[in-house]
Amino acid sequence: MISEKMQKLVEDNSAIREMFEEGKRLRKIYGDENVYDFSLGNPSLPAPKKINESIIKTVQTEDSCFLHGYMSNSGYEDVREKIANSINKKFCTNFNCSNIIMTVGAASGLNIVLKSILNPKDEVITIAPYFSEYNNYIENYDGIVKPVKSNENDFLPNLEEVENSINEKTKAILINTPNNPTGVVYSQEIIEKIADIMNKKEKEYNHEIYLISDEPYRELAYDNIEVPYVTKYYKNTFVVYSYSKSLSLPGERIGYVVIPNEMENSSQMIEAVTIANRIIGCVNAPSLMQRVVAECLDEKVDLEGYEKNRNLLYKIVTESGFECVKPQGAFYLFVKSPIADDKEFCKIAKKYNLLFVPASSFAYPGYVRIAYCVSYDMIDRSKEAFEKLGQEFINK
Ligand code: PLP
């Protein structure tokens, strides 16, 4: 018999599975060319060429027992040192290998941070809309999710509400910029304001309140917009980074956590997070991928591809009559549903073979997420379907 906790999760999962099955069913009936699946956040750009070259070189040149063996739970020291130096060069920080813990993507990075800081019933503030897995990750450690709704006009955090939501039980604020699902990037000014609030509240409650910055989309920012490095503005910050999107490697499961020396009791925290890597069953990040990303720290996917997709989809969506803030990063458009019920809107969109994710899955009903990590051609082909969908709601 599966556990009570898992029973609920299995039920919740059926909605995701249903959507996936629906895509498959539509493709069978109408053909791949005529179904416009904007539901998945799977990178559509290939990993840089150097990744595969580096994989081949690494397996051909490294000692097999070393390459495929166990290691420190925080990862290879030389890899962590290279990553620390690369961050220092880009953001004028002062990290070394001890500040970096290699992880199995951002998902495990978030889990080992939450495992290290949460006592049962501790609260974690999230800014809605947010990546729905946060609920699972926080509840894994008996924490309580406290969503604070972002502003409807710009999807930036409502700072007054953030401040009012902090109480004695608040252990962390979890932010994600560039954001899934809105594509919004928080400016330095916003980060500084969040830091001011948190400094004040730490003093008031006399304990640490951590800022967890979930950054799998850090490299996916457009129009030369700057994505501030959060440890520079608030000392009790964890940065959770991933190569899933920046190098198009989501299946390889590789990322890292940064814990700055400025954090209160940083050495103890680094030890706790390292041990958590072992205890949650990850043990260490994949060894081959650690060595490969260390060789490819200056590599990037061809961002122009996503930017072109963004511009075309934004044009089609807005010209079809829908409301949407132009995203500055990640690869999602967050579009206002023309009817209050976002799930119903997704059902109507399906009549035109358009597949979106209702934003009630991101704790922000009334909107849908349309992912543009798809082929440019598919976006181009979907124009007529969007126009027909728009027609249904004109003058309503
Ligand atoms: N955080 C956000 C906001 C995401 O969108 C995702 C994946 O889509 C993750 C974390 C998990 O990323 P990873 O593949 O690195 O575990």
Tab-separated table of C-alpha atoms and ligand atoms in Angstrom:
chain	number	residue	atom	x	y	z
A	1	MET	CA	0.000	0.000	0.000
A	2	ILE	CA	1.478	3.369	-0.931
A	3	SER	CA	1.801	6.002	1.786
A	4	GLU	CA	-0.935	8.567	2.411
A	5	LYS	CA	1.412	11.373	1.399
A	6	MET	CA	2.157	9.647	-1.926
A	7	GLN	CA	-1.499	8.850	-2.622
A	8	LYS	CA	-2.230	12.566	-2.844
A	9	LEU	CA	0.798	13.165	-5.057
A	10	VAL	CA	-0.198	10.356	-7.415
A	11	GLU	CA	-3.677	11.894	-7.763
A	12	ASP	CA	-2.186	15.341	-8.457
A	13	ASN	CA	0.112	13.864	-11.071
A	14	SER	CA	-2.785	12.566	-13.116
A	15	ALA	CA	-3.503	16.116	-14.445
A	16	ILE	CA	0.039	16.374	-15.871
A	17	ARG	CA	-0.184	12.875	-17.308
A	18	GLU	CA	-3.568	13.688	-18.832
A	19	MET	CA	-2.136	16.708	-20.629
A	20	PHE	CA	0.757	14.651	-21.943
A	21	GLU	CA	-1.624	11.915	-23.133
A	22	GLU	CA	-3.885	14.527	-24.720
A	23	GLY	CA	-0.944	15.860	-26.774
A	24	LYS	CA	-0.190	12.336	-27.951
A	25	ARG	CA	-3.840	11.686	-28.819
A	26	LEU	CA	-4.168	14.929	-30.823
A	27	ARG	CA	-0.931	14.239	-32.726
A	28	LYS	CA	-2.233	10.786	-33.722
A	29	ILE	CA	-5.477	12.237	-35.088
A	30	TYR	CA	-4.224	15.452	-36.709
A	31	GLY	CA	-0.546	14.691	-37.372
A	32	ASP	CA	2.537	16.226	-35.705
A	33	GLU	CA	2.458	19.250	-38.013
A	34	ASN	CA	-1.012	20.330	-36.923
A	35	VAL	CA	-0.731	20.160	-33.143
A	36	TYR	CA	0.800	23.153	-31.339
A	37	ASP	CA	2.089	21.892	-28.019
A	38	PHE	CA	3.256	24.823	-25.893
A	39	SER	CA	2.968	22.945	-22.610
A	40	LEU	CA	6.501	21.679	-21.882
A	41	GLY	CA	9.539	23.478	-20.472
A	42	ASN	CA	12.001	21.230	-22.266
A	43	PRO	CA	14.818	23.164	-24.034
A	44	SER	CA	14.455	23.159	-27.818
A	45	LEU	CA	17.972	24.426	-28.605
A	46	PRO	CA	20.770	21.878	-28.848
A	47	ALA	CA	23.531	21.811	-26.233
A	48	PRO	CA	26.676	23.636	-27.445
A	49	LYS	CA	28.903	21.453	-29.642
A	50	LYS	CA	31.682	21.591	-27.093
A	51	ILE	CA	29.573	19.586	-24.608
A	52	ASN	CA	29.633	16.432	-26.739
A	53	GLU	CA	33.285	16.979	-27.651
A	54	SER	CA	34.133	17.324	-23.992
A	55	ILE	CA	32.170	14.149	-23.091
A	56	ILE	CA	34.180	12.188	-25.678
A	57	LYS	CA	37.490	13.701	-24.628
A	58	THR	CA	36.767	13.114	-20.931
A	59	VAL	CA	35.905	9.431	-21.298
A	60	GLN	CA	38.910	8.888	-23.563
A	61	THR	CA	41.469	10.630	-21.387
A	62	GLU	CA	40.435	10.366	-17.721
A	63	ASP	CA	41.296	7.365	-15.577
A	64	SER	CA	38.163	5.199	-15.493
A	65	CYS	CA	38.207	4.444	-11.735
A	66	PHE	CA	38.611	8.154	-10.989
A	67	LEU	CA	36.001	9.283	-13.522
A	68	HIS	CA	33.314	6.804	-12.522
A	69	GLY	CA	34.141	6.538	-8.825
A	70	TYR	CA	32.646	7.910	-5.620
A	71	MET	CA	33.925	11.280	-4.457
A	72	SER	CA	33.233	13.903	-1.801
A	73	ASN	CA	29.470	14.480	-1.470
A	74	SER	CA	30.045	18.098	-2.533
A	75	GLY	CA	31.706	17.090	-5.829
A	76	TYR	CA	35.194	17.255	-7.384
A	77	GLU	CA	37.258	19.977	-5.740
A	78	ASP	CA	38.906	21.180	-8.972
A	79	VAL	CA	35.514	21.450	-10.696
A	80	ARG	CA	34.113	23.497	-7.783
A	81	GLU	CA	37.186	25.736	-7.835
A	82	LYS	CA	36.755	26.395	-11.579
A	83	ILE	CA	33.064	27.219	-11.098
A	84	ALA	CA	33.860	29.543	-8.157
A	85	ASN	CA	36.469	31.383	-10.270
A	86	SER	CA	34.057	31.705	-13.171
A	87	ILE	CA	31.339	33.224	-10.920
A	88	ASN	CA	33.940	35.594	-9.381
A	89	LYS	CA	35.023	36.750	-12.818
A	90	LYS	CA	31.465	37.418	-13.975
A	91	PHE	CA	30.000	38.964	-10.825
A	92	CYS	CA	32.980	40.297	-8.792
A	93	THR	CA	32.315	37.863	-5.947
A	94	ASN	CA	34.863	36.119	-3.769
A	95	PHE	CA	34.029	32.417	-3.727
A	96	ASN	CA	36.307	29.382	-3.619
A	97	CYS	CA	35.652	25.655	-3.963
A	98	SER	CA	34.276	25.379	-0.409
A	99	ASN	CA	31.357	27.694	-1.297
A	100	ILE	CA	30.165	25.432	-4.139
A	101	ILE	CA	28.291	22.126	-3.738
A	102	MET	CA	27.608	20.213	-6.945
A	103	THR	CA	24.022	18.952	-7.244
A	104	VAL	CA	21.717	16.791	-9.326
A	105	GLY	CA	20.188	19.865	-11.031
A	106	ALA	CA	18.282	22.685	-9.332
A	107	ALA	CA	15.635	20.228	-8.122
A	108	SER	CA	18.067	18.469	-5.804
A	109	GLY	CA	19.781	21.789	-4.975
A	110	LEU	CA	16.494	23.106	-3.632
A	111	ASN	CA	15.839	19.863	-1.766
A	112	ILE	CA	19.208	19.789	0.013
A	113	VAL	CA	18.897	23.450	1.017
A	114	LEU	CA	15.363	22.953	2.347
A	115	LYS	CA	16.382	19.728	4.116
A	116	SER	CA	19.198	21.669	5.825
A	117	ILE	CA	17.147	24.589	7.109
A	118	LEU	CA	13.551	23.473	7.738
A	119	ASN	CA	12.082	22.304	11.014
A	120	PRO	CA	8.519	20.943	10.832
A	121	LYS	CA	5.965	23.763	10.340
A	122	ASP	CA	8.590	26.315	9.350
A	123	GLU	CA	7.213	28.580	6.666
A	124	VAL	CA	8.685	29.306	3.228
A	125	ILE	CA	7.352	32.327	1.344
A	126	THR	CA	7.039	31.813	-2.408
A	127	ILE	CA	6.089	34.496	-4.926
A	128	ALA	CA	3.065	33.402	-6.967
A	129	PRO	CA	2.955	32.415	-9.736
A	130	TYR	CA	5.671	29.865	-8.954
A	131	PHE	CA	7.023	26.499	-10.191
A	132	SER	CA	4.563	24.015	-8.710
A	133	GLU	CA	7.255	21.541	-7.597
A	134	TYR	CA	8.112	24.013	-4.815
A	135	ASN	CA	5.053	22.695	-2.949
A	136	ASN	CA	6.431	19.153	-3.073
A	137	TYR	CA	9.984	20.156	-2.169
A	138	ILE	CA	8.907	22.244	0.853
A	139	GLU	CA	6.435	19.607	2.034
A	140	ASN	CA	9.154	16.918	1.725
A	141	TYR	CA	10.628	18.474	4.888
A	142	ASP	CA	7.288	19.230	6.591
A	143	GLY	CA	7.581	22.923	5.810
A	144	ILE	CA	4.582	25.110	5.015
A	145	VAL	CA	4.277	27.000	1.715
A	146	LYS	CA	3.173	30.631	2.110
A	147	PRO	CA	2.431	32.052	-1.344
A	148	VAL	CA	2.441	35.828	-1.803
A	149	LYS	CA	0.789	36.990	-5.006
A	150	SER	CA	2.905	39.139	-7.342
A	151	ASN	CA	1.433	42.315	-8.896
A	152	GLU	CA	-0.953	41.671	-11.790
A	153	ASN	CA	0.496	44.431	-13.976
A	154	ASP	CA	4.188	43.430	-13.887
A	155	PHE	CA	4.421	40.129	-11.909
A	156	LEU	CA	7.006	41.632	-9.575
A	157	PRO	CA	6.715	40.744	-5.888
A	158	ASN	CA	4.299	42.871	-3.881
A	159	LEU	CA	6.840	44.011	-1.314
A	160	GLU	CA	4.330	45.234	1.233
A	161	GLU	CA	2.649	41.841	1.222
A	162	VAL	CA	6.004	40.062	1.403
A	163	GLU	CA	6.861	42.110	4.497
A	164	ASN	CA	3.454	41.494	6.089
A	165	SER	CA	3.710	37.746	5.464
A	166	ILE	CA	6.950	37.320	7.417
A	167	ASN	CA	6.410	36.060	10.953
A	168	GLU	CA	8.204	34.156	13.718
A	169	LYS	CA	7.909	30.876	11.726
A	170	THR	CA	9.302	32.250	8.440
A	171	LYS	CA	12.508	30.398	7.576
A	172	ALA	CA	13.023	31.426	3.975
A	173	ILE	CA	11.836	33.378	0.979
A	174	LEU	CA	12.172	31.477	-2.288
A	175	ILE	CA	12.554	33.597	-5.421
A	176	ASN	CA	13.043	32.591	-9.047
A	177	THR	CA	14.443	35.084	-11.549
A	178	PRO	CA	14.276	34.956	-14.563
A	179	ASN	CA	10.921	33.511	-13.651
A	180	ASN	CA	9.009	30.408	-14.607
A	181	PRO	CA	6.180	31.008	-15.607
A	182	THR	CA	6.193	34.815	-16.162
A	183	GLY	CA	9.633	35.436	-17.726
A	184	VAL	CA	10.072	38.448	-15.413
A	185	VAL	CA	13.591	39.383	-14.191
A	186	TYR	CA	14.000	41.079	-10.786
A	187	SER	CA	16.129	44.242	-10.951
A	188	GLN	CA	18.888	45.132	-8.505
A	189	GLU	CA	16.488	47.630	-6.923
A	190	ILE	CA	13.903	44.899	-6.218
A	191	ILE	CA	16.550	42.561	-4.778
A	192	GLU	CA	17.835	45.391	-2.545
A	193	LYS	CA	14.330	46.120	-1.324
A	194	ILE	CA	13.736	42.440	-0.525
A	195	ALA	CA	17.076	42.394	1.310
A	196	ASP	CA	16.112	45.489	3.357
A	197	ILE	CA	12.861	43.851	4.445
A	198	MET	CA	14.628	40.605	5.349
A	199	ASN	CA	17.394	42.358	7.320
A	200	LYS	CA	14.756	44.221	9.312
A	201	LYS	CA	12.741	41.060	9.983
A	202	GLU	CA	15.813	39.028	10.983
A	203	LYS	CA	16.491	41.635	13.659
A	204	GLU	CA	12.858	41.686	14.775
A	205	TYR	CA	12.625	37.896	15.160
A	206	ASN	CA	16.258	37.363	16.127
A	207	HIS	CA	16.912	34.441	13.774
A	208	GLU	CA	18.076	33.916	10.200
A	209	ILE	CA	15.605	34.222	7.371
A	210	TYR	CA	17.211	32.774	4.243
A	211	LEU	CA	16.817	34.005	0.704
A	212	ILE	CA	16.835	31.062	-1.704
A	213	SER	CA	17.460	32.206	-5.264
A	214	ASP	CA	16.414	29.504	-7.740
A	215	GLU	CA	18.316	30.329	-10.938
A	216	PRO	CA	17.995	27.679	-13.652
A	217	TYR	CA	17.149	30.449	-16.146
A	218	ARG	CA	19.946	32.901	-15.165
A	219	GLU	CA	21.592	32.682	-18.612
A	220	LEU	CA	18.287	33.024	-20.495
A	221	ALA	CA	17.850	36.807	-20.346
A	222	TYR	CA	17.165	39.042	-23.358
A	223	ASP	CA	17.580	42.668	-24.435
A	224	ASN	CA	20.880	42.925	-22.485
A	225	ILE	CA	18.981	42.914	-19.208
A	226	GLU	CA	21.132	42.354	-16.118
A	227	VAL	CA	20.263	39.530	-13.705
A	228	PRO	CA	21.737	40.677	-10.354
A	229	TYR	CA	23.880	38.236	-8.336
A	230	VAL	CA	21.873	37.928	-5.144
A	231	THR	CA	24.627	37.049	-2.612
A	232	LYS	CA	25.967	40.601	-3.120
A	233	TYR	CA	22.842	42.119	-1.597
A	234	TYR	CA	21.895	39.720	1.223
A	235	LYS	CA	24.303	37.612	3.213
A	236	ASN	CA	21.999	34.703	4.166
A	237	THR	CA	21.469	33.737	0.529
A	238	PHE	CA	21.600	30.347	-1.181
A	239	VAL	CA	21.992	30.419	-4.951
A	240	VAL	CA	20.591	27.315	-6.606
A	241	TYR	CA	21.941	27.025	-10.150
A	242	SER	CA	21.439	24.481	-12.906
A	243	TYR	CA	22.823	23.706	-16.362
A	244	SER	CA	19.479	22.203	-17.458
A	245	LYS	CA	18.444	25.279	-19.417
A	246	SER	CA	21.664	27.297	-19.793
A	247	LEU	CA	23.406	24.422	-21.610
A	248	SER	CA	20.256	22.450	-22.615
A	249	LEU	CA	21.184	19.466	-20.418
A	250	PRO	CA	18.033	18.754	-18.356
A	251	GLY	CA	18.346	14.992	-18.620
A	252	GLU	CA	21.964	15.007	-17.427
A	253	ARG	CA	20.955	16.388	-14.000
A	254	ILE	CA	23.756	18.776	-13.151
A	255	GLY	CA	23.882	22.023	-11.158
A	256	TYR	CA	25.254	23.483	-7.934
A	257	VAL	CA	24.413	25.403	-4.764
A	258	VAL	CA	26.402	28.478	-3.659
A	259	ILE	CA	26.737	29.213	0.071
A	260	PRO	CA	28.688	32.426	0.725
A	261	ASN	CA	31.135	32.787	3.643
A	262	GLU	CA	29.104	35.805	4.760
A	263	MET	CA	26.177	33.516	5.663
A	264	GLU	CA	25.710	33.079	9.431
A	265	ASN	CA	27.569	29.896	10.484
A	266	SER	CA	28.486	29.257	6.858
A	267	SER	CA	30.894	26.339	7.496
A	268	GLN	CA	28.235	24.446	9.423
A	269	MET	CA	25.695	25.171	6.705
A	270	ILE	CA	28.075	24.001	3.957
A	271	GLU	CA	28.563	20.765	5.898
A	272	ALA	CA	24.814	20.318	6.426
A	273	VAL	CA	23.991	20.853	2.736
A	274	THR	CA	26.812	18.483	1.705
A	275	ILE	CA	25.529	15.769	4.046
A	276	ALA	CA	21.971	16.375	2.834
A	277	ASN	CA	23.189	15.537	-0.695
A	278	ARG	CA	24.059	12.064	0.610
A	279	ILE	CA	21.045	11.670	2.856
A	280	ILE	CA	18.359	12.466	0.277
A	281	GLY	CA	19.974	9.776	-1.870
A	282	CYS	CA	21.770	11.839	-4.493
A	283	VAL	CA	25.187	11.078	-2.868
A	284	ASN	CA	27.002	13.282	-5.385
A	285	ALA	CA	26.250	15.004	-8.690
A	286	PRO	CA	26.956	12.894	-11.839
A	287	SER	CA	30.739	12.634	-12.110
A	288	LEU	CA	31.110	12.768	-15.907
A	289	MET	CA	28.863	15.827	-16.149
A	290	GLN	CA	30.796	17.633	-13.415
A	291	ARG	CA	33.980	17.303	-15.460
A	292	VAL	CA	32.215	18.291	-18.681
A	293	VAL	CA	30.550	21.470	-17.389
A	294	ALA	CA	33.866	22.557	-15.851
A	295	GLU	CA	35.317	22.472	-19.394
A	296	CYS	CA	32.357	24.428	-20.801
A	297	LEU	CA	31.893	27.306	-18.340
A	298	ASP	CA	31.942	29.936	-21.084
A	299	GLU	CA	29.631	28.021	-23.404
A	300	LYS	CA	26.044	29.091	-24.086
A	301	VAL	CA	23.108	27.831	-26.080
A	302	ASP	CA	22.268	30.054	-29.045
A	303	LEU	CA	20.024	32.497	-27.161
A	304	GLU	CA	19.033	34.230	-30.372
A	305	GLY	CA	16.861	31.206	-31.128
A	306	TYR	CA	14.735	31.717	-27.999
A	307	GLU	CA	14.669	35.471	-28.536
A	308	LYS	CA	13.334	35.033	-32.070
A	309	ASN	CA	10.702	32.601	-30.750
A	310	ARG	CA	9.709	35.044	-28.026
A	311	ASN	CA	9.294	37.921	-30.461
A	312	LEU	CA	7.216	35.944	-32.955
A	313	LEU	CA	4.965	34.305	-30.347
A	314	TYR	CA	4.442	37.593	-28.493
A	315	LYS	CA	3.401	39.244	-31.765
A	316	ILE	CA	1.000	36.430	-32.694
A	317	VAL	CA	-0.538	36.222	-29.216
A	318	THR	CA	-1.062	39.969	-28.753
A	319	GLU	CA	-2.257	40.497	-32.344
A	320	SER	CA	-4.805	37.731	-31.757
A	321	GLY	CA	-6.254	39.885	-28.960
A	322	PHE	CA	-4.672	38.406	-25.827
A	323	GLU	CA	-2.999	40.334	-23.006
A	324	CYS	CA	0.548	39.529	-22.022
A	325	VAL	CA	3.624	41.186	-20.459
A	326	LYS	CA	6.628	40.793	-22.810
A	327	PRO	CA	8.997	38.437	-20.952
A	328	GLN	CA	12.622	39.483	-20.318
A	329	GLY	CA	13.930	36.009	-19.638
A	330	ALA	CA	13.321	32.225	-19.458
A	331	PHE	CA	11.194	30.765	-22.272
A	332	TYR	CA	7.582	31.314	-21.267
A	333	LEU	CA	4.794	33.753	-22.112
A	334	PHE	CA	2.327	34.360	-19.290
A	335	VAL	CA	-0.970	35.220	-20.937
A	336	LYS	CA	-4.182	36.462	-19.333
A	337	SER	CA	-7.057	34.079	-19.866
A	338	PRO	CA	-9.990	35.948	-21.448
A	339	ILE	CA	-12.295	34.059	-19.056
A	340	ALA	CA	-11.808	33.681	-15.306
A	341	ASP	CA	-11.540	29.881	-15.511
A	342	ASP	CA	-8.052	29.210	-16.949
A	343	LYS	CA	-8.662	25.453	-17.150
A	344	GLU	CA	-11.768	26.024	-19.245
A	345	PHE	CA	-9.765	28.382	-21.501
A	346	CYS	CA	-7.170	25.616	-22.008
A	347	LYS	CA	-9.994	23.249	-22.970
A	348	ILE	CA	-11.298	25.745	-25.530
A	349	ALA	CA	-7.743	26.253	-26.899
A	350	LYS	CA	-7.507	22.500	-27.438
A	351	LYS	CA	-10.293	22.724	-30.045
A	352	TYR	CA	-7.660	24.508	-32.176
A	353	ASN	CA	-4.954	21.996	-31.205
A	354	LEU	CA	-3.258	24.584	-28.992
A	355	LEU	CA	-1.877	23.152	-25.733
A	356	PHE	CA	-1.126	25.481	-22.787
A	357	VAL	CA	-0.712	25.005	-19.040
A	358	PRO	CA	-3.387	26.622	-16.858
A	359	ALA	CA	-1.743	28.945	-14.338
A	360	SER	CA	-3.801	27.538	-11.468
A	361	SER	CA	-0.961	24.959	-11.521
A	362	PHE	CA	1.342	27.888	-10.629
A	363	ALA	CA	-0.948	29.197	-7.859
A	364	TYR	CA	-2.124	32.066	-10.091
A	365	PRO	CA	-5.503	31.292	-11.668
A	366	GLY	CA	-6.816	33.389	-14.537
A	367	TYR	CA	-3.687	33.022	-16.705
A	368	VAL	CA	-2.004	30.388	-18.882
A	369	ARG	CA	1.644	29.578	-19.521
A	370	ILE	CA	2.705	29.245	-23.141
A	371	ALA	CA	6.230	27.827	-23.497
A	372	TYR	CA	8.279	29.008	-26.492
A	373	CYS	CA	11.063	26.445	-26.184
A	374	VAL	CA	9.645	24.898	-29.357
A	375	SER	CA	10.562	25.172	-33.027
A	376	TYR	CA	10.197	28.565	-34.726
A	377	ASP	CA	8.268	26.806	-37.476
A	378	MET	CA	5.692	25.475	-35.041
A	379	ILE	CA	5.096	28.980	-33.679
A	380	ASP	CA	4.726	30.276	-37.240
A	381	ARG	CA	2.299	27.492	-38.150
A	382	SER	CA	0.193	28.133	-35.026
A	383	LYS	CA	-0.746	31.714	-36.097
A	384	GLU	CA	-4.103	30.812	-37.605
A	385	ALA	CA	-5.065	28.711	-34.579
A	386	PHE	CA	-4.320	31.640	-32.239
A	387	GLU	CA	-6.326	33.981	-34.461
A	388	LYS	CA	-9.327	31.627	-34.413
A	389	LEU	CA	-9.030	31.241	-30.659
A	390	GLY	CA	-8.917	35.039	-30.293
A	391	GLN	CA	-12.038	35.398	-32.479
A	392	GLU	CA	-14.009	33.314	-29.968
A	393	PHE	CA	-13.507	35.951	-27.318
A	394	ILE	CA	-13.754	39.199	-29.285
A	395	ASN	CA	-16.571	41.413	-27.943
A	396	LYS	CA	-17.336	38.944	-25.156
B	1	PLP	N1	13.177	25.645	-10.738
B	1	PLP	C1	12.420	26.082	-11.765
B	1	PLP	C2	11.786	27.424	-11.651
B	1	PLP	C3	12.226	25.297	-12.903
B	1	PLP	O1	11.464	25.751	-13.905
B	1	PLP	C4	12.851	24.030	-12.965
B	1	PLP	C5	12.657	23.157	-14.128
B	1	PLP	O2	11.918	23.409	-15.021
B	1	PLP	C6	13.634	23.618	-11.874
B	1	PLP	C7	13.777	24.443	-10.787
B	1	PLP	C8	14.324	22.290	-11.881
B	1	PLP	O3	15.391	22.340	-12.738
B	1	PLP	P1	16.485	21.153	-12.862
B	1	PLP	O4	16.244	20.479	-14.155
B	1	PLP	O5	17.775	21.838	-12.820
B	1	PLP	O6	16.294	20.260	-11.686
